[in-house]
Amino acid sequence: QSNLHEGYKLYPLRANDFERGYLDVLSVLTEVGAHTVDTWNSQYQFMKKHNDTYFTITITDEKTNRIAATGTILIEHKFVHKNGLVGHIEDIAVDSSHQGKKLGLRVIEALKYIGEMTGCYKVILDCAVKNIPFYEKCGFTPKESQMAWYI
Ligand code: ACO
């Protein structure tokens, strides 16, 4: 795995990342909603309880102690491939002031490593067409197509 730029550090999601602006970073993706420390804590505790399924990592800017990038891999248990495991990469976000510094690439490398170490036979993700070149640089290849049903 390649090194991070000086001044950045990779961590698993931490209980006090709410205060490090974690949800602000996610807002580059979509509507995050109005959270309080309580709504943050209830979701954080759920994920912590299921820490063999949810692996969220962050890259912190050590100078400011703010989150610069994040990503999650969810481990799915299947019957096919003889009780195989599939890793689903979700919610990749790099704060706009930190984009283009290879932090996205580092997040993906770390999540691929977690997928490999947990025994997944593949790691997959859905993305916008404009992000295909980024994921190709991270070693992914286009496969099939995405479908969605919104409630
Ligand atoms: N088109 C073409 N190439 C790209 C793009 C792009 N949109 N984004 C990055 N790259 C290239 C870079 O030029 C770099 O190439 P190089 O190695 O030849 O120099 C390589 O990909 C790695 O780029 P990073 O610097 O690691 O990219 P960054 O840290 O900016 O992260 C990301 C990319 C995650 C797309 C970021 O810009 C971002 O957060 N965007 C907004 C949110 C988003 O779209 N997230 C992905 C949602 S999909 C999902 O979550 C599964």
PDB file of C-alpha atoms and ligand atoms in Angstrom:
ATOM      1  CA  GLN A   1       0.000   0.000   0.000  1.00  0.00           C
ATOM      2  CA  SER A   2       1.337   3.437  -0.913  1.00  0.00           C
ATOM      3  CA  ASN A   3       2.125   6.116   1.636  1.00  0.00           C
ATOM      4  CA  LEU A   4      -0.077   9.064   2.454  1.00  0.00           C
ATOM      5  CA  HIS A   5       1.152  12.609   1.939  1.00  0.00           C
ATOM      6  CA  GLU A   6       2.816  14.043   5.031  1.00  0.00           C
ATOM      7  CA  GLY A   7       0.296  15.556   7.407  1.00  0.00           C
ATOM      8  CA  TYR A   8      -2.487  13.064   6.669  1.00  0.00           C
ATOM      9  CA  LYS A   9      -3.339  10.016   8.772  1.00  0.00           C
ATOM     10  CA  LEU A  10      -5.613   7.058   8.126  1.00  0.00           C
ATOM     11  CA  TYR A  11      -7.951   5.880  10.915  1.00  0.00           C
ATOM     12  CA  PRO A  12     -11.000   3.678  11.348  1.00  0.00           C
ATOM     13  CA  LEU A  13     -14.081   5.874  11.897  1.00  0.00           C
ATOM     14  CA  ARG A  14     -13.819   7.264  15.454  1.00  0.00           C
ATOM     15  CA  ALA A  15     -16.587   8.101  17.925  1.00  0.00           C
ATOM     16  CA  ASN A  16     -15.675  11.794  17.932  1.00  0.00           C
ATOM     17  CA  ASP A  17     -15.373  12.195  14.143  1.00  0.00           C
ATOM     18  CA  PHE A  18     -18.656  14.127  14.274  1.00  0.00           C
ATOM     19  CA  GLU A  19     -16.576  16.957  15.736  1.00  0.00           C
ATOM     20  CA  ARG A  20     -13.945  16.547  13.019  1.00  0.00           C
ATOM     21  CA  GLY A  21     -16.517  17.431  10.361  1.00  0.00           C
ATOM     22  CA  TYR A  22     -17.106  13.886   9.123  1.00  0.00           C
ATOM     23  CA  LEU A  23     -20.647  14.623   7.952  1.00  0.00           C
ATOM     24  CA  ASP A  24     -19.521  17.802   6.155  1.00  0.00           C
ATOM     25  CA  VAL A  25     -17.189  15.640   4.051  1.00  0.00           C
ATOM     26  CA  LEU A  26     -20.059  13.272   3.196  1.00  0.00           C
ATOM     27  CA  SER A  27     -22.092  16.217   1.934  1.00  0.00           C
ATOM     28  CA  VAL A  28     -20.016  16.209  -1.306  1.00  0.00           C
ATOM     29  CA  LEU A  29     -21.969  13.015  -2.092  1.00  0.00           C
ATOM     30  CA  THR A  30     -25.577  13.825  -1.339  1.00  0.00           C
ATOM     31  CA  GLU A  31     -27.991  15.314   1.204  1.00  0.00           C
ATOM     32  CA  VAL A  32     -26.723  14.346   4.674  1.00  0.00           C
ATOM     33  CA  GLY A  33     -29.651  15.762   6.653  1.00  0.00           C
ATOM     34  CA  ALA A  34     -29.668  17.752   9.884  1.00  0.00           C
ATOM     35  CA  HIS A  35     -27.802  15.611  12.409  1.00  0.00           C
ATOM     36  CA  THR A  36     -27.268  16.117  16.114  1.00  0.00           C
ATOM     37  CA  VAL A  37     -24.638  14.401  18.260  1.00  0.00           C
ATOM     38  CA  ASP A  38     -27.407  11.942  19.276  1.00  0.00           C
ATOM     39  CA  THR A  39     -28.356  10.939  15.720  1.00  0.00           C
ATOM     40  CA  TRP A  40     -24.640  10.594  14.945  1.00  0.00           C
ATOM     41  CA  ASN A  41     -24.081   8.433  18.037  1.00  0.00           C
ATOM     42  CA  SER A  42     -26.978   6.085  17.358  1.00  0.00           C
ATOM     43  CA  GLN A  43     -25.714   5.318  13.839  1.00  0.00           C
ATOM     44  CA  TYR A  44     -22.079   5.131  14.994  1.00  0.00           C
ATOM     45  CA  GLN A  45     -23.025   2.657  17.770  1.00  0.00           C
ATOM     46  CA  PHE A  46     -25.028   0.501  15.322  1.00  0.00           C
ATOM     47  CA  MET A  47     -22.032   0.297  12.995  1.00  0.00           C
ATOM     48  CA  LYS A  48     -19.681  -0.414  15.886  1.00  0.00           C
ATOM     49  CA  LYS A  49     -21.912  -3.280  17.052  1.00  0.00           C
ATOM     50  CA  HIS A  50     -21.683  -4.699  13.522  1.00  0.00           C
ATOM     51  CA  ASN A  51     -17.974  -4.124  13.070  1.00  0.00           C
ATOM     52  CA  ASP A  52     -17.528  -7.368  11.146  1.00  0.00           C
ATOM     53  CA  THR A  53     -19.830  -5.904   8.470  1.00  0.00           C
ATOM     54  CA  TYR A  54     -19.193  -2.139   8.423  1.00  0.00           C
ATOM     55  CA  PHE A  55     -15.651  -0.888   7.918  1.00  0.00           C
ATOM     56  CA  THR A  56     -15.456   2.878   7.564  1.00  0.00           C
ATOM     57  CA  ILE A  57     -12.096   4.572   7.280  1.00  0.00           C
ATOM     58  CA  THR A  58     -11.121   8.224   7.324  1.00  0.00           C
ATOM     59  CA  ILE A  59      -8.106  10.280   6.388  1.00  0.00           C
ATOM     60  CA  THR A  60      -7.576  13.141   8.817  1.00  0.00           C
ATOM     61  CA  ASP A  61      -5.697  16.325   8.068  1.00  0.00           C
ATOM     62  CA  GLU A  62      -3.456  16.344  11.148  1.00  0.00           C
ATOM     63  CA  LYS A  63      -2.822  20.079  10.889  1.00  0.00           C
ATOM     64  CA  THR A  64      -6.466  21.032  11.289  1.00  0.00           C
ATOM     65  CA  ASN A  65      -7.710  17.787  12.937  1.00  0.00           C
ATOM     66  CA  ARG A  66     -10.518  17.723  10.333  1.00  0.00           C
ATOM     67  CA  ILE A  67     -11.606  14.803   8.160  1.00  0.00           C
ATOM     68  CA  ALA A  68     -10.318  15.132   4.585  1.00  0.00           C
ATOM     69  CA  ALA A  69     -11.573  11.857   3.072  1.00  0.00           C
ATOM     70  CA  THR A  70     -13.631   8.787   3.889  1.00  0.00           C
ATOM     71  CA  GLY A  71     -14.963   5.528   2.497  1.00  0.00           C
ATOM     72  CA  THR A  72     -16.801   2.400   3.623  1.00  0.00           C
ATOM     73  CA  ILE A  73     -16.722  -1.276   2.721  1.00  0.00           C
ATOM     74  CA  LEU A  74     -19.688  -3.447   3.680  1.00  0.00           C
ATOM     75  CA  ILE A  75     -19.128  -7.195   3.846  1.00  0.00           C
ATOM     76  CA  GLU A  76     -22.024  -9.237   2.431  1.00  0.00           C
ATOM     77  CA  HIS A  77     -22.422 -12.939   3.302  1.00  0.00           C
ATOM     78  CA  LYS A  78     -23.718 -15.109   0.435  1.00  0.00           C
ATOM     79  CA  PHE A  79     -24.634 -18.750  -0.174  1.00  0.00           C
ATOM     80  CA  VAL A  80     -23.122 -18.686  -3.659  1.00  0.00           C
ATOM     81  CA  HIS A  81     -19.407 -19.253  -4.102  1.00  0.00           C
ATOM     82  CA  LYS A  82     -19.686 -21.650  -1.153  1.00  0.00           C
ATOM     83  CA  ASN A  83     -20.699 -19.096   1.486  1.00  0.00           C
ATOM     84  CA  GLY A  84     -18.710 -16.425  -0.308  1.00  0.00           C
ATOM     85  CA  LEU A  85     -18.168 -12.874   0.879  1.00  0.00           C
ATOM     86  CA  VAL A  86     -18.598  -9.809  -1.322  1.00  0.00           C
ATOM     87  CA  GLY A  87     -17.266  -6.378  -0.408  1.00  0.00           C
ATOM     88  CA  HIS A  88     -19.405  -3.389  -1.346  1.00  0.00           C
ATOM     89  CA  ILE A  89     -17.601  -0.058  -1.466  1.00  0.00           C
ATOM     90  CA  GLU A  90     -19.867   2.855  -0.515  1.00  0.00           C
ATOM     91  CA  ASP A  91     -19.744   6.549   0.297  1.00  0.00           C
ATOM     92  CA  ILE A  92     -16.361   7.548  -1.039  1.00  0.00           C
ATOM     93  CA  ALA A  93     -15.924  11.238  -0.370  1.00  0.00           C
ATOM     94  CA  VAL A  94     -12.971  13.591  -0.434  1.00  0.00           C
ATOM     95  CA  ASP A  95     -13.507  17.100   0.898  1.00  0.00           C
ATOM     96  CA  SER A  96     -13.403  19.530  -2.034  1.00  0.00           C
ATOM     97  CA  SER A  97     -10.361  21.382  -0.655  1.00  0.00           C
ATOM     98  CA  HIS A  98      -8.400  18.084  -0.574  1.00  0.00           C
ATOM     99  CA  GLN A  99      -9.422  16.571  -3.920  1.00  0.00           C
ATOM    100  CA  GLY A 100      -6.730  15.702  -6.462  1.00  0.00           C
ATOM    101  CA  LYS A 101      -4.092  14.767  -3.841  1.00  0.00           C
ATOM    102  CA  LYS A 102      -4.526  10.990  -4.206  1.00  0.00           C
ATOM    103  CA  LEU A 103      -6.551  10.717  -0.995  1.00  0.00           C
ATOM    104  CA  GLY A 104      -9.438   9.052  -2.873  1.00  0.00           C
ATOM    105  CA  LEU A 105      -6.997   6.518  -4.287  1.00  0.00           C
ATOM    106  CA  ARG A 106      -5.565   5.837  -0.813  1.00  0.00           C
ATOM    107  CA  VAL A 107      -9.053   5.310   0.631  1.00  0.00           C
ATOM    108  CA  ILE A 108      -9.873   2.795  -2.126  1.00  0.00           C
ATOM    109  CA  GLU A 109      -6.555   0.969  -1.657  1.00  0.00           C
ATOM    110  CA  ALA A 110      -7.252   0.616   2.076  1.00  0.00           C
ATOM    111  CA  LEU A 111     -10.826  -0.631   1.476  1.00  0.00           C
ATOM    112  CA  LYS A 112      -9.617  -3.151  -1.137  1.00  0.00           C
ATOM    113  CA  TYR A 113      -7.087  -4.397   1.443  1.00  0.00           C
ATOM    114  CA  ILE A 114      -9.855  -4.829   4.044  1.00  0.00           C
ATOM    115  CA  GLY A 115     -11.932  -6.711   1.441  1.00  0.00           C
ATOM    116  CA  GLU A 116      -9.000  -8.999   0.704  1.00  0.00           C
ATOM    117  CA  MET A 117      -8.153  -9.554   4.383  1.00  0.00           C
ATOM    118  CA  THR A 118     -11.770 -10.375   5.316  1.00  0.00           C
ATOM    119  CA  GLY A 119     -11.810 -13.033   2.577  1.00  0.00           C
ATOM    120  CA  CYS A 120     -14.027 -11.405  -0.072  1.00  0.00           C
ATOM    121  CA  TYR A 121     -13.849 -13.029  -3.506  1.00  0.00           C
ATOM    122  CA  LYS A 122     -14.687  -9.683  -5.146  1.00  0.00           C
ATOM    123  CA  VAL A 123     -15.199  -6.018  -4.279  1.00  0.00           C
ATOM    124  CA  ILE A 124     -17.790  -4.030  -6.221  1.00  0.00           C
ATOM    125  CA  LEU A 125     -19.244  -0.515  -6.288  1.00  0.00           C
ATOM    126  CA  ASP A 126     -21.705   1.726  -8.140  1.00  0.00           C
ATOM    127  CA  CYS A 127     -20.562   5.079  -9.449  1.00  0.00           C
ATOM    128  CA  ALA A 128     -21.436   7.972 -11.734  1.00  0.00           C
ATOM    129  CA  VAL A 129     -20.146   7.649 -15.306  1.00  0.00           C
ATOM    130  CA  LYS A 130     -17.880  10.668 -14.720  1.00  0.00           C
ATOM    131  CA  ASN A 131     -16.072   8.793 -11.932  1.00  0.00           C
ATOM    132  CA  ILE A 132     -15.305   5.691 -14.050  1.00  0.00           C
ATOM    133  CA  PRO A 133     -11.763   6.943 -14.912  1.00  0.00           C
ATOM    134  CA  PHE A 134     -11.030   7.422 -11.188  1.00  0.00           C
ATOM    135  CA  TYR A 135     -12.095   3.863 -10.320  1.00  0.00           C
ATOM    136  CA  GLU A 136     -10.185   2.482 -13.313  1.00  0.00           C
ATOM    137  CA  LYS A 137      -7.055   4.135 -11.861  1.00  0.00           C
ATOM    138  CA  CYS A 138      -7.907   2.313  -8.621  1.00  0.00           C
ATOM    139  CA  GLY A 139      -7.879  -1.047 -10.447  1.00  0.00           C
ATOM    140  CA  PHE A 140     -11.619  -1.556 -11.092  1.00  0.00           C
ATOM    141  CA  THR A 141     -13.178  -2.467 -14.446  1.00  0.00           C
ATOM    142  CA  PRO A 142     -16.735  -1.691 -15.622  1.00  0.00           C
ATOM    143  CA  LYS A 143     -19.138  -4.626 -15.271  1.00  0.00           C
ATOM    144  CA  GLU A 144     -22.909  -4.911 -15.928  1.00  0.00           C
ATOM    145  CA  SER A 145     -25.059  -1.884 -15.043  1.00  0.00           C
ATOM    146  CA  GLN A 146     -26.672  -0.249 -12.034  1.00  0.00           C
ATOM    147  CA  MET A 147     -30.441  -0.173 -11.354  1.00  0.00           C
ATOM    148  CA  ALA A 148     -32.222   1.869  -8.691  1.00  0.00           C
ATOM    149  CA  TRP A 149     -35.697   2.134  -7.185  1.00  0.00           C
ATOM    150  CA  TYR A 150     -36.320   5.165  -4.995  1.00  0.00           C
ATOM    151  CA  ILE A 151     -38.993   5.108  -2.282  1.00  0.00           C
TER     152      ILE A 151
HETATM  153  N1  ACO B   1     -12.123  11.795 -13.905  1.00  0.00           N
HETATM  154  C1  ACO B   1     -10.907  11.377 -14.355  1.00  0.00           C
HETATM  155  N2  ACO B   1      -9.865  11.081 -13.536  1.00  0.00           N
HETATM  156  C2  ACO B   1     -10.041  11.267 -12.226  1.00  0.00           C
HETATM  157  C3  ACO B   1     -11.262  11.741 -11.667  1.00  0.00           C
HETATM  158  C4  ACO B   1     -12.328  11.988 -12.570  1.00  0.00           C
HETATM  159  N3  ACO B   1     -13.545  12.397 -12.136  1.00  0.00           N
HETATM  160  N4  ACO B   1     -11.123  11.830 -10.324  1.00  0.00           N
HETATM  161  C5  ACO B   1      -9.860  11.441 -10.055  1.00  0.00           C
HETATM  162  N5  ACO B   1      -9.221  11.093 -11.192  1.00  0.00           N
HETATM  163  C6  ACO B   1      -7.849  10.572 -11.332  1.00  0.00           C
HETATM  164  C7  ACO B   1      -6.809  11.565 -10.840  1.00  0.00           C
HETATM  165  O1  ACO B   1      -6.439  12.472 -11.855  1.00  0.00           O
HETATM  166  C8  ACO B   1      -5.663  10.634 -10.445  1.00  0.00           C
HETATM  167  O2  ACO B   1      -4.991  10.227 -11.607  1.00  0.00           O
HETATM  168  P1  ACO B   1      -3.365  10.126 -11.692  1.00  0.00           P
HETATM  169  O3  ACO B   1      -2.992   9.030 -10.718  1.00  0.00           O
HETATM  170  O4  ACO B   1      -3.077   9.772 -13.109  1.00  0.00           O
HETATM  171  O5  ACO B   1      -2.841  11.447 -11.266  1.00  0.00           O
HETATM  172  C9  ACO B   1      -6.394   9.400  -9.888  1.00  0.00           C
HETATM  173  O6  ACO B   1      -7.708   9.422 -10.487  1.00  0.00           O
HETATM  174  C10 ACO B   1      -6.534   9.409  -8.380  1.00  0.00           C
HETATM  175  O7  ACO B   1      -7.215  10.601  -8.007  1.00  0.00           O
HETATM  176  P2  ACO B   1      -7.288  11.139  -6.513  1.00  0.00           P
HETATM  177  O8  ACO B   1      -6.412  12.329  -6.359  1.00  0.00           O
HETATM  178  O9  ACO B   1      -7.093  10.018  -5.562  1.00  0.00           O
HETATM  179  O10 ACO B   1      -8.821  11.626  -6.488  1.00  0.00           O
HETATM  180  P3  ACO B   1      -9.568  12.370  -5.297  1.00  0.00           P
HETATM  181  O11 ACO B   1      -8.819  12.283  -4.039  1.00  0.00           O
HETATM  182  O12 ACO B   1      -9.955  13.726  -5.766  1.00  0.00           O
HETATM  183  O13 ACO B   1     -10.886  11.468  -5.151  1.00  0.00           O
HETATM  184  C11 ACO B   1     -13.210  11.347  -5.817  1.00  0.00           C
HETATM  185  C12 ACO B   1     -11.736  11.227  -6.256  1.00  0.00           C
HETATM  186  C13 ACO B   1     -13.492  10.329  -4.705  1.00  0.00           C
HETATM  187  C14 ACO B   1     -14.096  11.060  -7.012  1.00  0.00           C
HETATM  188  C15 ACO B   1     -13.388  12.793  -5.268  1.00  0.00           C
HETATM  189  O14 ACO B   1     -13.140  13.713  -6.280  1.00  0.00           O
HETATM  190  C16 ACO B   1     -14.771  13.067  -4.672  1.00  0.00           C
HETATM  191  O15 ACO B   1     -14.979  12.915  -3.464  1.00  0.00           O
HETATM  192  N6  ACO B   1     -15.743  13.502  -5.496  1.00  0.00           N
HETATM  193  C17 ACO B   1     -17.076  13.871  -5.024  1.00  0.00           C
HETATM  194  C18 ACO B   1     -17.846  12.696  -4.425  1.00  0.00           C
HETATM  195  C19 ACO B   1     -17.890  11.458  -5.324  1.00  0.00           C
HETATM  196  O16 ACO B   1     -18.213  11.541  -6.507  1.00  0.00           O
HETATM  197  N7  ACO B   1     -17.585  10.284  -4.727  1.00  0.00           N
HETATM  198  C20 ACO B   1     -17.620   8.986  -5.396  1.00  0.00           C
HETATM  199  C21 ACO B   1     -18.989   8.407  -5.276  1.00  0.00           C
HETATM  200  S1  ACO B   1     -19.097   6.724  -5.859  1.00  0.00           S
HETATM  201  C22 ACO B   1     -19.021   5.750  -4.441  1.00  0.00           C
HETATM  202  O17 ACO B   1     -19.086   6.253  -3.350  1.00  0.00           O
HETATM  203  C23 ACO B   1     -18.877   4.251  -4.577  1.00  0.00           C
END
